PDB file of C-alpha atoms in Angstrom:
ATOM      1  CA  VAL A  26     -30.878 -89.352  49.696  1.00 44.00           C
ATOM      2  CA  VAL A  27     -27.110 -89.257  49.371  1.00 40.00           C
ATOM      3  CA  THR A  28     -27.469 -89.031  45.624  1.00 48.00           C
ATOM      4  CA  MET A  29     -29.900 -86.170  45.862  1.00 46.00           C
ATOM      5  CA  CYS A  30     -27.588 -84.264  48.236  1.00 47.00           C
ATOM      6  CA  TRP A  31     -24.721 -84.849  45.842  1.00 46.00           C
ATOM      7  CA  ASN A  32     -26.727 -83.563  42.947  1.00 56.00           C
ATOM      8  CA  LYS A  33     -27.692 -80.431  44.840  1.00 54.00           C
ATOM      9  CA  SER A  34     -24.098 -79.797  45.824  1.00 58.00           C
ATOM     10  CA  MET A  35     -22.948 -80.233  42.251  1.00 63.00           C
ATOM     11  CA  LEU A  36     -25.653 -77.874  41.091  1.00 65.00           C
ATOM     12  CA  ILE A  37     -24.556 -75.254  43.606  1.00 65.00           C
ATOM     13  CA  VAL A  38     -20.933 -75.616  42.517  1.00 58.00           C
ATOM     14  CA  ILE A  39     -21.900 -75.322  38.877  1.00 67.00           C
ATOM     15  CA  LEU A  40     -23.975 -72.222  39.615  1.00 67.00           C
ATOM     16  CA  LEU A  41     -21.102 -70.703  41.559  1.00 63.00           C
ATOM     17  CA  LEU A  42     -18.716 -71.425  38.676  1.00 67.00           C
ATOM     18  CA  LEU A  43     -21.159 -69.910  36.218  1.00 66.00           C
ATOM     19  CA  SER A  44     -21.439 -66.821  38.429  1.00 59.00           C
ATOM     20  CA  LEU A  45     -17.686 -66.485  38.617  1.00 59.00           C
ATOM     21  CA  ILE A  46     -17.386 -66.889  34.856  1.00 63.00           C
ATOM     22  CA  THR A  47     -20.091 -64.264  34.322  1.00 56.00           C
ATOM     23  CA  ILE A  48     -18.449 -61.831  36.747  1.00 52.00           C
ATOM     24  CA  ASN A  49     -15.056 -62.348  35.120  1.00 59.00           C
ATOM     25  CA  TYR A  50     -16.560 -61.916  31.641  1.00 51.00           C
ATOM     26  CA  SER A  51     -18.325 -58.737  32.717  1.00 53.00           C
ATOM     27  CA  TYR A  52     -15.117 -57.407  34.258  1.00 53.00           C
ATOM     28  CA  ASN A  53     -13.203 -58.108  31.053  1.00 61.00           C
ATOM     29  CA  ILE A  54     -15.859 -56.382  28.982  1.00 50.00           C
ATOM     30  CA  HIS A  55     -15.765 -53.376  31.297  1.00 52.00           C
ATOM     31  CA  ASN A  56     -11.983 -53.204  31.049  1.00 62.00           C
ATOM     32  CA  THR A  57     -12.160 -53.515  27.264  1.00 57.00           C
ATOM     33  CA  ILE A  58     -14.708 -50.734  27.065  1.00 50.00           C
ATOM     34  CA  GLN A  59     -12.702 -48.596  29.446  1.00 62.00           C
ATOM     35  CA  SER A  60      -9.511 -49.208  27.451  1.00 61.00           C
ATOM     36  CA  THR A  61     -11.338 -48.389  24.219  1.00 56.00           C
ATOM     37  CA  ASN A  62     -12.722 -45.199  25.720  1.00 59.00           C
ATOM     38  CA  ASN A  63      -9.253 -44.217  26.903  1.00 65.00           C
ATOM     39  CA  ARG A  64      -7.844 -44.795  23.435  1.00 65.00           C
ATOM     40  CA  ILE A  65     -10.676 -42.781  21.900  1.00 58.00           C
ATOM     41  CA  LYS A  66     -10.138 -39.980  24.404  1.00 53.00           C
ATOM     42  CA  SER A  67      -6.397 -40.054  23.773  1.00 65.00           C
ATOM     43  CA  SER A  68      -6.966 -40.004  20.026  1.00 63.00           C
ATOM     44  CA  ILE A  69      -9.390 -37.086  20.319  1.00 52.00           C
ATOM     45  CA  ILE A  70      -6.971 -35.125  22.519  1.00 53.00           C
ATOM     46  CA  LYS A  71      -4.109 -35.752  20.080  1.00 63.00           C
ATOM     47  CA  SER A  72      -6.320 -34.721  17.159  1.00 58.00           C
ATOM     48  CA  ILE A  73      -7.366 -31.502  18.914  1.00 47.00           C
ATOM     49  CA  ASP A  74      -3.758 -30.761  19.835  1.00 56.00           C
ATOM     50  CA  GLN A  75      -2.626 -31.246  16.244  1.00 65.00           C
ATOM     51  CA  SER A  76      -5.491 -29.085  14.963  1.00 54.00           C
ATOM     52  CA  MET A  77      -4.598 -26.290  17.385  1.00 48.00           C
ATOM     53  CA  LYS A  78      -0.970 -26.434  16.281  1.00 50.00           C
ATOM     54  CA  ILE A  79      -2.030 -26.239  12.627  1.00 51.00           C
ATOM     55  CA  ILE A  80      -4.332 -23.291  13.382  1.00 44.00           C
ATOM     56  CA  ALA A  81      -1.559 -21.513  15.301  1.00 42.00           C
ATOM     57  CA  ILE A  82       0.949 -22.042  12.485  1.00 43.00           C
ATOM     58  CA  THR A  83      -1.574 -20.952   9.844  1.00 48.00           C
ATOM     59  CA  THR A  84      -2.546 -17.855  11.824  1.00 41.00           C
ATOM     60  CA  THR A  85       1.084 -16.878  12.398  1.00 40.00           C
ATOM     61  CA  THR A  86       1.919 -17.381   8.722  1.00 43.00           C
ATOM     62  CA  SER A  87      -1.110 -15.338   7.705  1.00 45.00           C
ATOM     63  CA  LEU A  88      -0.159 -12.490  10.047  1.00 38.00           C
ATOM     64  CA  ILE A  89       3.411 -12.457   8.746  1.00 39.00           C
ATOM     65  CA  SER A  90       2.148 -12.427   5.138  1.00 42.00           C
ATOM     66  CA  ASN A  91      -0.293  -9.613   5.887  1.00 46.00           C
ATOM     67  CA  ASN A  92       2.417  -7.577   7.602  1.00 44.00           C
ATOM     68  CA  LYS A  93       4.700  -8.047   4.585  1.00 40.00           C
ATOM     69  CA  ALA A  94       1.862  -6.982   2.275  1.00 47.00           C
ATOM     70  CA  ILE A  95       1.208  -3.882   4.394  1.00 53.00           C
ATOM     71  CA  ALA A  96       4.919  -3.065   4.394  1.00 48.00           C
ATOM     72  CA  ALA A  97       5.065  -3.479   0.618  1.00 48.00           C
ATOM     73  CA  ASP A  98       2.023  -1.229   0.167  1.00 86.00           C
ATOM     74  CA  GLU A  99       3.530   1.484   2.373  1.00 95.00           C
ATOM     75  CA  SER A 100       6.745   1.293   0.380  1.00 96.00           C
ATOM     76  CA  LEU A 101       4.774   1.991  -2.794  1.00 97.00           C
ATOM     77  CA  TYR A 102       2.897   4.761  -1.003  1.00 97.00           C
ATOM     78  CA  ILE A 103       6.180   6.398   0.005  1.00 98.00           C
ATOM     79  CA  ASP A 104       7.415   6.035  -3.561  1.00 97.00           C
ATOM     80  CA  ALA A 105       4.326   7.882  -4.813  1.00 98.00           C
ATOM     81  CA  LEU A 106       4.943  10.637  -2.251  1.00 98.00           C
ATOM     82  CA  SER A 107       8.543  10.956  -3.432  1.00 98.00           C
ATOM     83  CA  THR A 108       7.247  11.452  -6.979  1.00 98.00           C
ATOM     84  CA  MET A 109       5.143  14.389  -5.758  1.00 98.00           C
ATOM     85  CA  LEU A 110       8.244  15.898  -4.158  1.00 98.00           C
ATOM     86  CA  LEU A 111      10.250  15.377  -7.353  1.00 97.00           C
ATOM     87  CA  ALA A 112       7.537  16.947  -9.495  1.00 98.00           C
ATOM     88  CA  LYS A 113       7.503  19.999  -7.255  1.00 97.00           C
ATOM     89  CA  GLN A 114      11.256  20.456  -7.654  1.00 97.00           C
ATOM     90  CA  ILE A 115      11.112  19.905 -11.413  1.00 97.00           C
ATOM     91  CA  ILE A 116       8.249  22.339 -11.990  1.00 97.00           C
ATOM     92  CA  THR A 117       9.849  25.206 -10.005  1.00 95.00           C
ATOM     93  CA  PRO A 118      12.438  26.247 -12.626  1.00 95.00           C
ATOM     94  CA  SER A 119       9.825  26.225 -15.396  1.00 96.00           C
ATOM     95  CA  ILE A 120       8.193  29.457 -14.250  1.00 96.00           C
ATOM     96  CA  LEU A 121      11.640  31.078 -14.302  1.00 95.00           C
ATOM     97  CA  ALA A 122      11.983  29.987 -17.916  1.00 95.00           C
ATOM     98  CA  VAL A 123       8.609  31.541 -18.724  1.00 96.00           C
ATOM     99  CA  LYS A 124       9.712  34.784 -17.084  1.00 93.00           C
ATOM    100  CA  VAL A 125      12.724  35.161 -19.418  1.00 92.00           C
ATOM    101  CA  GLN A 126      10.746  33.818 -22.414  1.00 93.00           C
ATOM    102  CA  SER A 127      12.644  30.510 -22.578  1.00 94.00           C
ATOM    103  CA  TYR A 128       9.416  28.741 -23.383  1.00 95.00           C
ATOM    104  CA  ASP A 129      10.902  25.550 -24.778  1.00 95.00           C
ATOM    105  CA  ARG A 130      12.866  25.006 -21.584  1.00 95.00           C
ATOM    106  CA  ALA A 131       9.721  25.501 -19.538  1.00 97.00           C
ATOM    107  CA  ARG A 132       7.845  22.946 -21.633  1.00 97.00           C
ATOM    108  CA  THR A 133      10.676  20.434 -21.224  1.00 97.00           C
ATOM    109  CA  ASN A 134      10.124  20.424 -17.460  1.00 97.00           C
ATOM    110  CA  ILE A 135       6.356  20.271 -17.715  1.00 97.00           C
ATOM    111  CA  ASN A 136       6.364  17.362 -20.125  1.00 97.00           C
ATOM    112  CA  TYR A 137       9.004  15.483 -18.162  1.00 97.00           C
ATOM    113  CA  ILE A 138       6.599  15.390 -15.220  1.00 97.00           C
ATOM    114  CA  LEU A 139       3.677  14.318 -17.394  1.00 95.00           C
ATOM    115  CA  ASN A 140       5.462  11.692 -19.451  1.00 95.00           C
ATOM    116  CA  GLN A 141       8.437  10.403 -17.475  1.00 95.00           C
ATOM    117  CA  LEU A 142       7.361  10.262 -13.837  1.00 95.00           C
ATOM    118  CA  TYR A 143       4.136   8.266 -14.341  1.00 94.00           C
ATOM    119  CA  PHE A 144       2.702  11.250 -12.535  1.00 97.00           C
ATOM    120  CA  GLN A 145      -1.042  10.647 -12.779  1.00 95.00           C
ATOM    121  CA  LYS A 146      -0.597   6.965 -11.919  1.00 96.00           C
ATOM    122  CA  LYS A 147       1.239   7.921  -8.725  1.00 97.00           C
ATOM    123  CA  VAL A 148      -1.401  10.530  -7.887  1.00 98.00           C
ATOM    124  CA  SER A 149      -4.139   7.922  -8.265  1.00 97.00           C
ATOM    125  CA  TYR A 150      -2.218   5.482  -6.065  1.00 97.00           C
ATOM    126  CA  LEU A 151      -1.938   8.071  -3.295  1.00 96.00           C
ATOM    127  CA  ILE A 152      -5.654   8.802  -3.328  1.00 97.00           C
ATOM    128  CA  LYS A 153      -6.625   5.133  -3.462  1.00 96.00           C
ATOM    129  CA  ASN A 154      -4.449   4.167  -0.481  1.00 97.00           C
ATOM    130  CA  SER A 155      -4.586   7.343   1.612  1.00 96.00           C
ATOM    131  CA  ILE A 156      -7.468   5.918   3.671  1.00 95.00           C
ATOM    132  CA  ASP A 157      -4.982   3.468   5.218  1.00 96.00           C
ATOM    133  CA  TYR A 158      -2.745   6.254   6.549  1.00 96.00           C
ATOM    134  CA  VAL A 159      -4.852   9.416   6.849  1.00 96.00           C
ATOM    135  CA  ASP A 160      -7.459   9.830   9.589  1.00 95.00           C
ATOM    136  CA  ASP A 161      -8.869  13.153   8.377  1.00 96.00           C
ATOM    137  CA  PRO A 162     -11.727  12.533   5.879  1.00 96.00           C
ATOM    138  CA  ASP A 163     -11.811  16.226   4.924  1.00 97.00           C
ATOM    139  CA  LEU A 164      -8.155  16.076   3.905  1.00 97.00           C
ATOM    140  CA  ILE A 165      -8.818  12.977   1.794  1.00 97.00           C
ATOM    141  CA  ASP A 166     -11.732  14.780   0.115  1.00 97.00           C
ATOM    142  CA  SER A 167      -9.566  17.842  -0.590  1.00 98.00           C
ATOM    143  CA  ALA A 168      -6.812  15.633  -1.971  1.00 98.00           C
ATOM    144  CA  SER A 169      -9.287  13.797  -4.190  1.00 98.00           C
ATOM    145  CA  GLU A 170     -10.414  17.112  -5.648  1.00 98.00           C
ATOM    146  CA  ALA A 171      -6.797  18.183  -6.133  1.00 98.00           C
ATOM    147  CA  ALA A 172      -6.005  14.883  -7.855  1.00 97.00           C
ATOM    148  CA  GLY A 173      -8.847  15.487 -10.278  1.00 96.00           C
ATOM    149  CA  ARG A 174      -7.419  18.754 -11.544  1.00 97.00           C
ATOM    150  CA  ILE A 175      -3.653  18.604 -11.044  1.00 97.00           C
ATOM    151  CA  SER A 176      -2.763  16.899 -14.334  1.00 96.00           C
ATOM    152  CA  ASN A 177      -5.074  19.284 -16.173  1.00 97.00           C
ATOM    153  CA  SER A 178      -3.235  22.198 -14.556  1.00 97.00           C
ATOM    154  CA  LEU A 179       0.005  20.850 -16.030  1.00 97.00           C
ATOM    155  CA  ILE A 180      -1.549  20.365 -19.451  1.00 97.00           C
ATOM    156  CA  GLN A 181      -3.034  23.869 -19.448  1.00 98.00           C
ATOM    157  CA  PHE A 182       0.252  25.296 -18.190  1.00 98.00           C
ATOM    158  CA  ASP A 183       2.004  23.656 -21.126  1.00 98.00           C
ATOM    159  CA  SER A 184      -0.653  24.857 -23.561  1.00 97.00           C
ATOM    160  CA  SER A 185      -0.340  28.465 -22.415  1.00 97.00           C
ATOM    161  CA  VAL A 186       3.450  28.362 -22.676  1.00 97.00           C
ATOM    162  CA  TYR A 187       3.240  26.693 -26.088  1.00 97.00           C
ATOM    163  CA  THR A 188       1.015  29.504 -27.361  1.00 96.00           C
ATOM    164  CA  CYS A 189       3.644  32.055 -26.357  1.00 95.00           C
ATOM    165  CA  VAL A 190       6.190  30.282 -28.574  1.00 94.00           C
ATOM    166  CA  PHE A 191       4.304  31.458 -31.660  1.00 93.00           C
ATOM    167  CA  ILE A 192       3.949  35.084 -30.624  1.00 93.00           C
ATOM    168  CA  PRO A 193       6.912  37.035 -32.063  1.00 85.00           C
ATOM    169  CA  SER A 194       9.043  39.074 -29.689  1.00 83.00           C
ATOM    170  CA  GLU A 195      11.136  42.074 -30.789  1.00 79.00           C
ATOM    171  CA  ASP A 196      14.334  43.005 -28.983  1.00 80.00           C
ATOM    172  CA  GLY A 197      13.534  40.686 -26.092  1.00 79.00           C
ATOM    173  CA  THR A 198      10.481  42.662 -25.068  1.00 88.00           C
ATOM    174  CA  ILE A 199       7.301  40.822 -24.158  1.00 90.00           C
ATOM    175  CA  PRO A 200       4.569  41.356 -26.771  1.00 90.00           C
ATOM    176  CA  PRO A 201       1.268  42.575 -25.285  1.00 90.00           C
ATOM    177  CA  SER A 202      -0.541  39.704 -27.013  1.00 91.00           C
ATOM    178  CA  ALA A 203       1.662  37.219 -25.135  1.00 94.00           C
ATOM    179  CA  GLU A 204       1.005  38.712 -21.720  1.00 94.00           C
ATOM    180  CA  LYS A 205      -2.424  37.106 -21.466  1.00 94.00           C
ATOM    181  CA  TYR A 206      -0.991  33.603 -21.928  1.00 96.00           C
ATOM    182  CA  ARG A 207       1.921  34.275 -19.598  1.00 96.00           C
ATOM    183  CA  LYS A 208      -0.544  35.200 -16.856  1.00 97.00           C
ATOM    184  CA  GLU A 209      -2.542  32.079 -17.597  1.00 97.00           C
ATOM    185  CA  ALA A 210       0.623  30.020 -17.398  1.00 97.00           C
ATOM    186  CA  ASN A 211       1.486  31.546 -14.021  1.00 97.00           C
ATOM    187  CA  ASN A 212      -2.008  30.805 -12.675  1.00 98.00           C
ATOM    188  CA  TYR A 213      -1.831  27.157 -13.748  1.00 98.00           C
ATOM    189  CA  TYR A 214       1.631  26.921 -12.216  1.00 98.00           C
ATOM    190  CA  LEU A 215       0.366  28.233  -8.878  1.00 98.00           C
ATOM    191  CA  SER A 216      -2.649  25.929  -9.030  1.00 98.00           C
ATOM    192  CA  PHE A 217      -0.330  22.975  -9.582  1.00 98.00           C
ATOM    193  CA  LEU A 218       1.826  23.919  -6.585  1.00 98.00           C
ATOM    194  CA  LYS A 219      -1.218  24.309  -4.348  1.00 98.00           C
ATOM    195  CA  ASP A 220      -2.624  20.935  -5.329  1.00 98.00           C
ATOM    196  CA  ILE A 221       0.655  19.087  -5.068  1.00 98.00           C
ATOM    197  CA  ASP A 222       1.142  20.406  -1.535  1.00 98.00           C
ATOM    198  CA  ILE A 223      -2.267  18.959  -0.645  1.00 98.00           C
ATOM    199  CA  LEU A 224      -1.236  15.596  -2.062  1.00 98.00           C
ATOM    200  CA  ILE A 225       2.066  15.666  -0.175  1.00 98.00           C
ATOM    201  CA  SER A 226       0.110  16.301   3.037  1.00 98.00           C
ATOM    202  CA  LEU A 227      -1.348  12.787   2.703  1.00 98.00           C
ATOM    203  CA  SER A 228       1.644  11.548   4.662  1.00 97.00           C
ATOM    204  CA  THR A 229       2.694  10.832   8.206  1.00 96.00           C
ATOM    205  CA  PRO A 230       5.859  12.574   9.441  1.00 97.00           C
ATOM    206  CA  SER A 231       7.853   9.358   9.098  1.00 97.00           C
ATOM    207  CA  GLN A 232       6.511   8.721   5.585  1.00 98.00           C
ATOM    208  CA  LEU A 233       7.418  12.266   4.528  1.00 98.00           C
ATOM    209  CA  THR A 234      10.919  11.807   5.915  1.00 98.00           C
ATOM    210  CA  GLU A 235      11.383   8.575   3.966  1.00 98.00           C
ATOM    211  CA  ALA A 236       9.866  10.082   0.805  1.00 98.00           C
ATOM    212  CA  THR A 237      12.214  13.075   1.043  1.00 98.00           C
ATOM    213  CA  LYS A 238      15.237  10.774   1.360  1.00 98.00           C
ATOM    214  CA  LEU A 239      14.059   8.802  -1.671  1.00 98.00           C
ATOM    215  CA  ALA A 240      13.444  11.958  -3.711  1.00 97.00           C
ATOM    216  CA  ASP A 241      16.914  13.269  -2.831  1.00 97.00           C
ATOM    217  CA  LYS A 242      18.450  10.052  -4.151  1.00 97.00           C
ATOM    218  CA  GLN A 243      16.389  10.146  -7.337  1.00 96.00           C
ATOM    219  CA  ILE A 244      16.910  13.797  -8.180  1.00 96.00           C
ATOM    220  CA  VAL A 245      20.653  13.369  -8.752  1.00 95.00           C
ATOM    221  CA  THR A 246      19.871  10.860 -11.502  1.00 96.00           C
ATOM    222  CA  LEU A 247      17.590  13.233 -13.430  1.00 96.00           C
ATOM    223  CA  PRO A 248      18.755  15.144 -16.539  1.00 95.00           C
ATOM    224  CA  LYS A 249      20.687  18.264 -15.563  1.00 93.00           C
ATOM    225  CA  VAL A 250      18.813  20.232 -18.215  1.00 94.00           C
ATOM    226  CA  LEU A 251      15.787  20.268 -15.909  1.00 95.00           C
ATOM    227  CA  PHE A 252      17.464  22.448 -13.299  1.00 94.00           C
ATOM    228  CA  TYR A 253      18.500  26.011 -13.894  1.00 89.00           C
ATOM    229  CA  THR A 254      18.262  29.551 -12.537  1.00 86.00           C
ATOM    230  CA  GLU A 255      16.866  32.701 -14.085  1.00 79.00           C
ATOM    231  CA  GLU A 256      20.355  34.203 -14.232  1.00 79.00           C
ATOM    232  CA  GLY A 257      21.725  31.092 -15.887  1.00 78.00           C
ATOM    233  CA  LEU A 258      19.039  31.199 -18.559  1.00 81.00           C
ATOM    234  CA  GLN A 259      19.694  34.880 -19.254  1.00 70.00           C
ATOM    235  CA  ARG A 260      23.438  34.370 -19.377  1.00 69.00           C
ATOM    236  CA  LYS A 261      23.182  31.508 -21.863  1.00 60.00           C
ATOM    237  CA  GLY A 262      20.374  33.170 -23.783  1.00 56.00           C
ATOM    238  CA  ILE A 263      18.444  29.912 -23.894  1.00 54.00           C
TER     239      ILE A 263
END
């Protein structure tokens, strides 16, 4: 009987020990899992934080780059506007030269615009980029039409003046046969001025101010032969 009681007691002790071991093992597993989960959570949070920082840096860099690109494009746009202003100042004396039959001088101005100012290239740039600065679609349409004919007006102006070169003049009088081409030249001149004013209107007030400043700086570097008065031409007999 004593032996049996002893055996039962030992069995109970063993079972209790086994229970304690099981509980302790389960607790350790739980802690391990919990620790692992915490590490995973921490790793995920760090990863998200790093990703957000990368996105923020990338976005900021992209915005800065885009702003620089926009600024560069507007600088080129202003440069094109300044070319329109220069062309208008260069073409003005030419009609005075036609008036006093200084046809070669007139053609010098016309061809300087066509060949030295990259005129048509600048006109095309204005039209292509005007949508970024002009809100009036009708103005853009009018400017597009003007751009399509403005270089031709210069070419026809030059052609009319060139024809007059070969019509003899006696005693400084204007031959009747030359009058037709002089009128044509004047019409092409006026057409050019009208169209170039439309192109210049593709500007904001601040852009026009900057373009005017740029044109004023550039004009002093141009050949002096391009600028003259009617009286000066008559006095020199050129």
